Coordinates of N, CA and C in Angstrom, one line a residue:
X23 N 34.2 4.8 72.2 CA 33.2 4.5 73.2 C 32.5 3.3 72.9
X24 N 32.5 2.5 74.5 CA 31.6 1.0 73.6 C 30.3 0.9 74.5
X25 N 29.1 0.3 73.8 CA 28.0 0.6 74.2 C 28.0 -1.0 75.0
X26 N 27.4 -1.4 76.0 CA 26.9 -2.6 76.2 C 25.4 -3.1 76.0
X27 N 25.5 -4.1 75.9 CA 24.1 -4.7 75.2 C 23.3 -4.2 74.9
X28 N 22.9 -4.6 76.8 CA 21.5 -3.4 77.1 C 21.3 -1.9 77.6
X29 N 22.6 -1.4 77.4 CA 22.5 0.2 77.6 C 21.8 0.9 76.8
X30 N 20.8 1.6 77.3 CA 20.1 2.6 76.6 C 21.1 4.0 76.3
X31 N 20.6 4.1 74.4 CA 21.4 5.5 74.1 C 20.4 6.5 74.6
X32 N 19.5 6.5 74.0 CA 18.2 7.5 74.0 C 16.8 6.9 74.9
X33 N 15.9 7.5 75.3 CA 14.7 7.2 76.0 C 14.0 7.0 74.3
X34 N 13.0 6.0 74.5 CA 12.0 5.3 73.6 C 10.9 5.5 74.6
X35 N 9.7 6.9 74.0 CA 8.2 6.2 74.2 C 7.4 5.4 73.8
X36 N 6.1 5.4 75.0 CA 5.5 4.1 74.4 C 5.4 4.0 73.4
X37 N 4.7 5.3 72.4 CA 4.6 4.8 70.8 C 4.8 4.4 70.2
X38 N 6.6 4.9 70.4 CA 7.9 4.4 69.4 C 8.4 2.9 69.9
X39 N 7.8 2.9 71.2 CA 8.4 1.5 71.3 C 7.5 0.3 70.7
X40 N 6.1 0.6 70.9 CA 5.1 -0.2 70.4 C 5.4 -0.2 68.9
X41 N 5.8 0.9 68.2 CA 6.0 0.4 66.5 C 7.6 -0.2 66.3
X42 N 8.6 0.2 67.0 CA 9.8 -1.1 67.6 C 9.1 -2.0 67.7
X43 N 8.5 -2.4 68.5 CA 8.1 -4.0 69.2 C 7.5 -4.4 67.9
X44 N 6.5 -4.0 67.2 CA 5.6 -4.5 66.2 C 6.7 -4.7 64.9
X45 N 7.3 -3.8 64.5 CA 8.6 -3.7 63.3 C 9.3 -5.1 63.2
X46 N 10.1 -5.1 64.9 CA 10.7 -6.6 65.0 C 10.3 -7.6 65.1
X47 N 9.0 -7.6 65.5 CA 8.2 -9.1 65.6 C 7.7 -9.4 64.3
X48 N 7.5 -8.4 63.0 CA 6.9 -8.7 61.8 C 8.7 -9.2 61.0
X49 N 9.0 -8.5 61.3 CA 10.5 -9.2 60.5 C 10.6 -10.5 61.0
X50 N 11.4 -10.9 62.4 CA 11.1 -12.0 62.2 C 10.0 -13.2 61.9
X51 N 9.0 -12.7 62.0 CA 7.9 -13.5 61.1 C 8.4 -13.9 59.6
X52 N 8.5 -12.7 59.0 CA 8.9 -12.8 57.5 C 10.4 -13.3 57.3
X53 N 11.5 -13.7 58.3 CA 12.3 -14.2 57.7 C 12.4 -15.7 57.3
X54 N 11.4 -16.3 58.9 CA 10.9 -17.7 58.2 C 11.1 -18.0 56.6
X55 N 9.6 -17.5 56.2 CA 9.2 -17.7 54.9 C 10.0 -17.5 53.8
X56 N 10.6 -15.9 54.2 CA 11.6 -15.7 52.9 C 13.2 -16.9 53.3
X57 N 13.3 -17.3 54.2 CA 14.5 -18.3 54.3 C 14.3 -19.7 53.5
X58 N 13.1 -20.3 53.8 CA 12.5 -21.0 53.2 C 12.1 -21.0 51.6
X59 N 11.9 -20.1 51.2 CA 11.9 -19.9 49.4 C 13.6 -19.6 49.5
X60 N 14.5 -19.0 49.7 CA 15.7 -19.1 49.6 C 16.3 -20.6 49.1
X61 N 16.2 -21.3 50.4 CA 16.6 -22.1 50.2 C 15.5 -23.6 49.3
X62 N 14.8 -23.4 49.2 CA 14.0 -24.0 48.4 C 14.7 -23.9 46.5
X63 N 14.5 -22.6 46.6 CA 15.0 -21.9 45.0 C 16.8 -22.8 44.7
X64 N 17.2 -22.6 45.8 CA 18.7 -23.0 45.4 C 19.0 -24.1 45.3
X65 N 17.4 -25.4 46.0 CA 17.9 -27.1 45.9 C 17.2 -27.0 44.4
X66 N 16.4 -26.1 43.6 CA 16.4 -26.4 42.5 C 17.2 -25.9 41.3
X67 N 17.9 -24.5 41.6 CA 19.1 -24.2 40.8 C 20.1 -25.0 40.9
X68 N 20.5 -26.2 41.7 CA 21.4 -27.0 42.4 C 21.5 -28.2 41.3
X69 N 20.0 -28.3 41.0 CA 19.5 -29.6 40.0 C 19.3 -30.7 41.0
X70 N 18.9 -30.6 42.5 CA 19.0 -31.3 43.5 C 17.7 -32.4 43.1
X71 N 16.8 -31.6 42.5 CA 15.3 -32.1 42.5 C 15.1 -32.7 41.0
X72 N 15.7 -32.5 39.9 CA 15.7 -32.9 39.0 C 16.3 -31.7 38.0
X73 N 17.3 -31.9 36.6 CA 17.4 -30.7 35.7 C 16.5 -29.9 35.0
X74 N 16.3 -28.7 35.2 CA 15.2 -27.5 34.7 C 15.8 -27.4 33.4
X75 N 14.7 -27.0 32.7 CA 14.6 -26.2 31.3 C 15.6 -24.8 31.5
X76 N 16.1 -24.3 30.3 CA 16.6 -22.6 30.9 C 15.8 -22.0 31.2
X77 N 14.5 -22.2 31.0 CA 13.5 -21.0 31.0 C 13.0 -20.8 32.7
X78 N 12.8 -22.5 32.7 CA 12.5 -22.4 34.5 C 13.9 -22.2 35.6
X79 N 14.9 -22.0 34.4 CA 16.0 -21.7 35.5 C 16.3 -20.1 35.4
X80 N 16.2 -19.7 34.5 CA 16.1 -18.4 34.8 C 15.0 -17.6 35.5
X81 N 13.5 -18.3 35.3 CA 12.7 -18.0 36.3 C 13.1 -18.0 37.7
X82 N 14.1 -18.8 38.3 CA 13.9 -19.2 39.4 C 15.6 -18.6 39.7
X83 N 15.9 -18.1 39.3 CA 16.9 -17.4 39.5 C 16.7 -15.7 40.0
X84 N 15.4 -15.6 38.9 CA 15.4 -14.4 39.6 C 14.2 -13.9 40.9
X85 N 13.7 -15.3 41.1 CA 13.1 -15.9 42.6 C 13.8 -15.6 43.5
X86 N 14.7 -16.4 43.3 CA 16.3 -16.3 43.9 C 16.8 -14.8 44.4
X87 N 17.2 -14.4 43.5 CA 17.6 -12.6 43.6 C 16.8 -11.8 44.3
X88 N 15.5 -11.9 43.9 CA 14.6 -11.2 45.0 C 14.3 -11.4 46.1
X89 N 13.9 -12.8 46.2 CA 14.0 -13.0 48.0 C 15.4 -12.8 48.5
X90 N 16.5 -12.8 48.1 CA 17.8 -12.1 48.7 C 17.9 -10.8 49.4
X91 N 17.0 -9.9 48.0 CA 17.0 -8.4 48.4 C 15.9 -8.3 49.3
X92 N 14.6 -9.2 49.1 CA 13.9 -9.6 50.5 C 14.4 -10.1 52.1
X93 N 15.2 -10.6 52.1 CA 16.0 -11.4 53.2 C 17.0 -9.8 54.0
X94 N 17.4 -9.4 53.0 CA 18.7 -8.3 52.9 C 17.7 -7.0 53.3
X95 N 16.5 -7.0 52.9 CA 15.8 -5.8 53.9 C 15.1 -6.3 55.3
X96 N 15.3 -7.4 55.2 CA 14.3 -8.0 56.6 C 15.6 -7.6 57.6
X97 N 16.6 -7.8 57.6 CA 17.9 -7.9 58.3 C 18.0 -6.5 58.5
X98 N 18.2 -5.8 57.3 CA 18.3 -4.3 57.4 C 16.5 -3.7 58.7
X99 N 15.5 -4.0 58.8 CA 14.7 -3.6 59.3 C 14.9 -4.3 60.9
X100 N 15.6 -5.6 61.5 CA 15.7 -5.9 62.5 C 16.9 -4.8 63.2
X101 N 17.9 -4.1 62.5 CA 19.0 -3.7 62.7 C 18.4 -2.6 63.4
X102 N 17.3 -1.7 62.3 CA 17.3 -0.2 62.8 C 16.1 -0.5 64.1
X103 N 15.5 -1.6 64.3 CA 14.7 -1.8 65.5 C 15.8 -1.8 66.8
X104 N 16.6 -2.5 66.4 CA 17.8 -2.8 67.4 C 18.7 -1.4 68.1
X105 N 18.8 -0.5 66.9 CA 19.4 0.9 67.0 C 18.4 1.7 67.7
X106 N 17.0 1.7 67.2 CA 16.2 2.9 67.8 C 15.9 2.3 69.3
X107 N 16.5 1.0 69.7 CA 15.8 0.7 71.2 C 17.4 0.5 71.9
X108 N 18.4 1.4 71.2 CA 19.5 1.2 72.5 C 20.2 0.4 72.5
X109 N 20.2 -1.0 71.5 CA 20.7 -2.3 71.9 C 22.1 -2.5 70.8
X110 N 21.9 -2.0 70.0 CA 23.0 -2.2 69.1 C 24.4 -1.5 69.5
X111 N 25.0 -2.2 70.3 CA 26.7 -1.4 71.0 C 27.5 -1.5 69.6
X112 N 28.5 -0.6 69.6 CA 29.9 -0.8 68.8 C 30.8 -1.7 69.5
X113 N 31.3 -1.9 68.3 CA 32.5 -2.7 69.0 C 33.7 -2.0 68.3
X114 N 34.8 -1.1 68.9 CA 35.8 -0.5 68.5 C 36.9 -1.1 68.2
X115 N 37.8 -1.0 67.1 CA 38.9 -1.9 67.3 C 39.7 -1.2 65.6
X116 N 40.9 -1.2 66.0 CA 41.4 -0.8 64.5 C 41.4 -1.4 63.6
X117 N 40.9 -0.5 62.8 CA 40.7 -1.2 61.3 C 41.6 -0.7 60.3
X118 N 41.6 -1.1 59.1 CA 42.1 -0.9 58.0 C 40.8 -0.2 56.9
X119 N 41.0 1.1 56.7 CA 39.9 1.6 56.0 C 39.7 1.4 54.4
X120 N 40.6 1.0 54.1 CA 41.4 0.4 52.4 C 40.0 -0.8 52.6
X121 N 40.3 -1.8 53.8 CA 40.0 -3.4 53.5 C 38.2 -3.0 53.4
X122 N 37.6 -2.0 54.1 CA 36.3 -2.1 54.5 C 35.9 -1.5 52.9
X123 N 36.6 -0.8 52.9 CA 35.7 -0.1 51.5 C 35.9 -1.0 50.2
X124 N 37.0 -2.2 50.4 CA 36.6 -3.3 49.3 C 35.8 -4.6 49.7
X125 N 35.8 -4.7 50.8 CA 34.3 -5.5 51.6 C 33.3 -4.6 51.0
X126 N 32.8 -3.2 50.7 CA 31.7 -2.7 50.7 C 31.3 -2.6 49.4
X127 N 32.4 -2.6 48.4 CA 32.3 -3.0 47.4 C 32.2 -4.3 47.1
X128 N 32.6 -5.3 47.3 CA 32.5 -6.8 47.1 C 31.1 -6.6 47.1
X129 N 30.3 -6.0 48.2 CA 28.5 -6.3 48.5 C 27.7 -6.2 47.2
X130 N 28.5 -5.0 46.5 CA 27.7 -4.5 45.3 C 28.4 -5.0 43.9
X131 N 29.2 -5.7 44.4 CA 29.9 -5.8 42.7 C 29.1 -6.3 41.5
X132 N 28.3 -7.6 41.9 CA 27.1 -7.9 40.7 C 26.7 -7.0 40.3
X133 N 26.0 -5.7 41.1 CA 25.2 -4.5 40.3 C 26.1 -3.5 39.3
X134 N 27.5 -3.4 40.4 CA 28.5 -2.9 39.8 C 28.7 -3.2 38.4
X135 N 28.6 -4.6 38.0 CA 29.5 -5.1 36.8 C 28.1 -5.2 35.9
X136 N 26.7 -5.4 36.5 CA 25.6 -5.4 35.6 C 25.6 -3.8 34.8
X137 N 25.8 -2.9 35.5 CA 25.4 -1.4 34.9 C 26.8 -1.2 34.5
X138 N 27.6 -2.1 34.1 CA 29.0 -0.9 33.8 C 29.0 -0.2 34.4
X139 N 29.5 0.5 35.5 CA 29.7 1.0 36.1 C 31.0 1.4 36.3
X140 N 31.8 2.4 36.4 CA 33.7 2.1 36.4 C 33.5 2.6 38.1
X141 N 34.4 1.8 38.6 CA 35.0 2.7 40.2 C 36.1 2.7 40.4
X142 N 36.4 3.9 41.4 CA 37.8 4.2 41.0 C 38.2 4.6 42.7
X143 N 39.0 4.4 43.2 CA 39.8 4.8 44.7 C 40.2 5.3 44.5
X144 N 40.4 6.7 44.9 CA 42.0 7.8 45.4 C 41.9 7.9 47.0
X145 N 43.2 7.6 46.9 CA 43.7 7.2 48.4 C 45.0 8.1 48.2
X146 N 45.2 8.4 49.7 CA 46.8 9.5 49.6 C 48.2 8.5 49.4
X147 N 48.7 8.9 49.1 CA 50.3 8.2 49.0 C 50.7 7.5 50.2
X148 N 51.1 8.5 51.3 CA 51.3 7.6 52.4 C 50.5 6.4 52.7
X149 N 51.3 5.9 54.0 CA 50.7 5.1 54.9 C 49.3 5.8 55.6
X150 N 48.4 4.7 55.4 CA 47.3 5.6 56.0 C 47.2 4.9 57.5
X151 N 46.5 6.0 58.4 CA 46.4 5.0 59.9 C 45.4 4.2 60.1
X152 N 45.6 3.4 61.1 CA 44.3 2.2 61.2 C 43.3 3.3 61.9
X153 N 41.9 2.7 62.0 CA 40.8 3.9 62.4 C 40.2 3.0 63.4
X154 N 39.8 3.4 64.9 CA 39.1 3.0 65.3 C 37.7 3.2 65.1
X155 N 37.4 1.9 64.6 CA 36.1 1.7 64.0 C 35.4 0.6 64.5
X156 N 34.0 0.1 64.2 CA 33.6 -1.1 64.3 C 33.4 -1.5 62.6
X157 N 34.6 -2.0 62.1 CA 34.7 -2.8 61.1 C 33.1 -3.4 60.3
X158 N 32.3 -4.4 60.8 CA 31.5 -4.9 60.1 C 30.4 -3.9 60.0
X159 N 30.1 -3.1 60.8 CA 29.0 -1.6 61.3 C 29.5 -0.5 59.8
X160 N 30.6 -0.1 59.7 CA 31.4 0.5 58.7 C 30.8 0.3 57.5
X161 N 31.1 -1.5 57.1 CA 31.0 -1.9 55.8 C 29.4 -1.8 55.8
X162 N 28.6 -1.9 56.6 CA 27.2 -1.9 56.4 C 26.8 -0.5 55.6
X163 N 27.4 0.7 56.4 CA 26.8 2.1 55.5 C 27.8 2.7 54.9
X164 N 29.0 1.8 54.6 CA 29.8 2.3 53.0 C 28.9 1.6 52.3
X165 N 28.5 0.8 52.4 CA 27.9 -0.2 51.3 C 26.5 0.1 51.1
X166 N 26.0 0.7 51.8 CA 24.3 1.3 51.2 C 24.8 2.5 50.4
X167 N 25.9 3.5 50.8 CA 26.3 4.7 49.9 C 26.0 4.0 48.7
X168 N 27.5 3.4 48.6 CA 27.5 2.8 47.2 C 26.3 1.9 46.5
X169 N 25.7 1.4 47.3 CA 24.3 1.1 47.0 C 23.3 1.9 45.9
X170 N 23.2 2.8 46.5 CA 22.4 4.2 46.8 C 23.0 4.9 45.2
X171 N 24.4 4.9 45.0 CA 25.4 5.7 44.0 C 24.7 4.6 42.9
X172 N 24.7 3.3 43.0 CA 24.8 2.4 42.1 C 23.1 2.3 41.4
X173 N 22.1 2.4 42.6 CA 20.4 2.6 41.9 C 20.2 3.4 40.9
X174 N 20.5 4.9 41.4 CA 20.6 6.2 41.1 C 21.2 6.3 40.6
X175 N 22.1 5.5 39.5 CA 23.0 6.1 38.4 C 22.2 5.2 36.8
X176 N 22.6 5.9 36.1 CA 22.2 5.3 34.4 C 23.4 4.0 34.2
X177 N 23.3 3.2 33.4 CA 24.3 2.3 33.0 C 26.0 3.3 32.3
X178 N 26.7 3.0 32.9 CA 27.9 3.5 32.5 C 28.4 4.6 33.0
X179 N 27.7 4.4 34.4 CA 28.4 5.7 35.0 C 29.5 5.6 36.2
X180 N 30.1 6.2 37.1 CA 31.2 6.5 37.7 C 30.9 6.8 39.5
X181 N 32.0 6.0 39.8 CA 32.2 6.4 41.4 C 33.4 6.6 41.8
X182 N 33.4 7.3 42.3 CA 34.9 8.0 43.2 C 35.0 8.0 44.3
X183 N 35.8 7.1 45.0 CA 35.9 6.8 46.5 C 36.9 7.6 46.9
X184 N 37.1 8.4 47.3 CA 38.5 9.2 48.3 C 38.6 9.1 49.6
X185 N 39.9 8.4 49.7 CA 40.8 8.7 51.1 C 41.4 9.7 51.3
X186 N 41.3 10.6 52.0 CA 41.9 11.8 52.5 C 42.4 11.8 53.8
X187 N 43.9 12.0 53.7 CA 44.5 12.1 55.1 C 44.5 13.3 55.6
X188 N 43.8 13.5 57.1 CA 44.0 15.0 57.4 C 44.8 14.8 58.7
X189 N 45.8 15.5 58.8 CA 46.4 15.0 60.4 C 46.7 13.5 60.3
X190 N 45.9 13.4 61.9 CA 45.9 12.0 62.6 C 44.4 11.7 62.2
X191 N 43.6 12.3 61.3 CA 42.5 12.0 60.6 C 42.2 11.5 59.3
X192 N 41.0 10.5 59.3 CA 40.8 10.4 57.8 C 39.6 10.7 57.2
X193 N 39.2 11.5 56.2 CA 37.8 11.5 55.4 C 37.8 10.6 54.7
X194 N 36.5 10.2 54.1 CA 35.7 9.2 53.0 C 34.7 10.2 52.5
X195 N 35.5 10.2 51.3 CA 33.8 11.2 50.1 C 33.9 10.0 49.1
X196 N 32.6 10.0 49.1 CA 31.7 9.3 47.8 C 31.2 10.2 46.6
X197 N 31.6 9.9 45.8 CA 30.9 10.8 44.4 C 30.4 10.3 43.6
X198 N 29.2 10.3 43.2 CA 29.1 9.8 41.8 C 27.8 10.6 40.7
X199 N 28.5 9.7 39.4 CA 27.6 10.9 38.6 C 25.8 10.1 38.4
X200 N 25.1 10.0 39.7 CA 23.8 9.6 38.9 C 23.4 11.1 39.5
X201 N 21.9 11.1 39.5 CA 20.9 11.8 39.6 C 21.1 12.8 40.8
X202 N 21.4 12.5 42.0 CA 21.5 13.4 43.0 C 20.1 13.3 44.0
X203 N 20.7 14.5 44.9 CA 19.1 14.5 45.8 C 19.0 16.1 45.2
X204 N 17.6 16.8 44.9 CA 17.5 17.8 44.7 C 17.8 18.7 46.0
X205 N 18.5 19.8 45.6 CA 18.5 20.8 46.9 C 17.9 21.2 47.6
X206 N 16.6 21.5 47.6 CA 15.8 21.6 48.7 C 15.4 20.6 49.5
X207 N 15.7 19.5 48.9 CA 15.2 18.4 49.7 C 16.6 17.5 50.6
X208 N 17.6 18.5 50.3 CA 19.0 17.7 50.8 C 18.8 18.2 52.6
X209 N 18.4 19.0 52.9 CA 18.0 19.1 54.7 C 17.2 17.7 55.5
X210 N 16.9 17.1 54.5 CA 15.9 15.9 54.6 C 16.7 14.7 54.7
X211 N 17.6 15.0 54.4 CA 18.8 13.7 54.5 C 18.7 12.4 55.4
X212 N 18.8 13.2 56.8 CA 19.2 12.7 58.0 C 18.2 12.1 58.5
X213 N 16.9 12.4 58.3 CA 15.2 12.2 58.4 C 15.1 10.3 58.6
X214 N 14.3 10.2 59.0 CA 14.5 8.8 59.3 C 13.1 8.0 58.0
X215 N 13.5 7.4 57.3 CA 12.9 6.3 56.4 C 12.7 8.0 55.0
X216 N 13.9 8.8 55.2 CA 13.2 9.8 54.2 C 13.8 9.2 52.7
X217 N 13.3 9.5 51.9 CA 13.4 9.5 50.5 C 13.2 10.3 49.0
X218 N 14.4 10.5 48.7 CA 14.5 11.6 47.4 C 13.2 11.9 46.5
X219 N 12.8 12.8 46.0 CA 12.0 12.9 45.2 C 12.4 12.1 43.6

């Protein structure tokens, strides 16, 4: 099913739409500035402006890194404005479920390789089928799982990606050994901005 632009999924009251309206008008506010230190940081890691000491280049490296993860949540905060007001359509088209889940990995691989981390794919023997998916939508929330597996784990721990062919179906289980969500609080999942104890 493909959504068009402006089709509404759900009804938005005023409330919710007033804290929509305000959410997305503050992000893009903030992407200005954080774009602007982005690229500021990088004409000086560049050596554009003159050669840094290591000390001010590692300072400014991890400038760098954080307005990323700044940048990377302002994006992530226009998205779910976009979703709760209806506007965000799929776009369906067959994919290759192999290719997204090493796009989703690529996202994380620095963190990956900083914590040792090992990951591992099991995928079935056969040919697997192509999925209608929206491909880039996909890699967004395989890639926060793994995200998510990658925070929440200790240095040197493990992820297990599985492909499971069922039928003309396919599953994706994620495993890994960090911390978990405690049980009573696993009903809380689905909860919108919820967060593990």
């Amino acid at each position: 099913m493909c959504f068009r632009k402006k089709q509404k999924i759900f009804n938005v009251g005023s409330n919710e739409k007033a804290n929509i309206d305000f959410i997305s008008l503050a992000a893009h506010q903030l992407r200005t500035p954080a774009t602007a230190i982005k690229w500021s940081a990088r004409l000086l890691l560049d050596g554009e402006l003159g050669e840094l000491a290591e000390k001010q280049k590692d300072a400014i490296e991890v400038i760098y890194k954080v307005n990323e993860k700044t940048i990377m949540l302002i994006n992530d905060l226009l998205t779910v404005t976009r979703i709760e007001g209806g506007e965000y359509g799929a776009k369906f088209k067959p994919e290759n479920i192999e290719h997204v889940i090493n796009h989703a990995l690529e996202k994380n691989e620095e963190n990956i390789k900083r914590k040792k981390i090992r990951v591992e794919v099991q995928k079935h023997d056969g040919i697997l089928p192509m999925i209608m998916m929206d491909g880039p939508k996909m890699v967004i929330a395989i890639s926060i799982l793994i995200s998510n597996s990658v925070e929440y784990m200790g240095n040197g721990g493990e992820i297990i990606i599985c492909i499971l062919k069922k039928k003309n179906e396919v599953e994706l289980q994620i495993k890994d050994t960090g911390i978990g969500i405690p049980q009573k609080e696993q009903r809380k999942v689905f909860s919108q901005f919820f967060r593990g104890s």
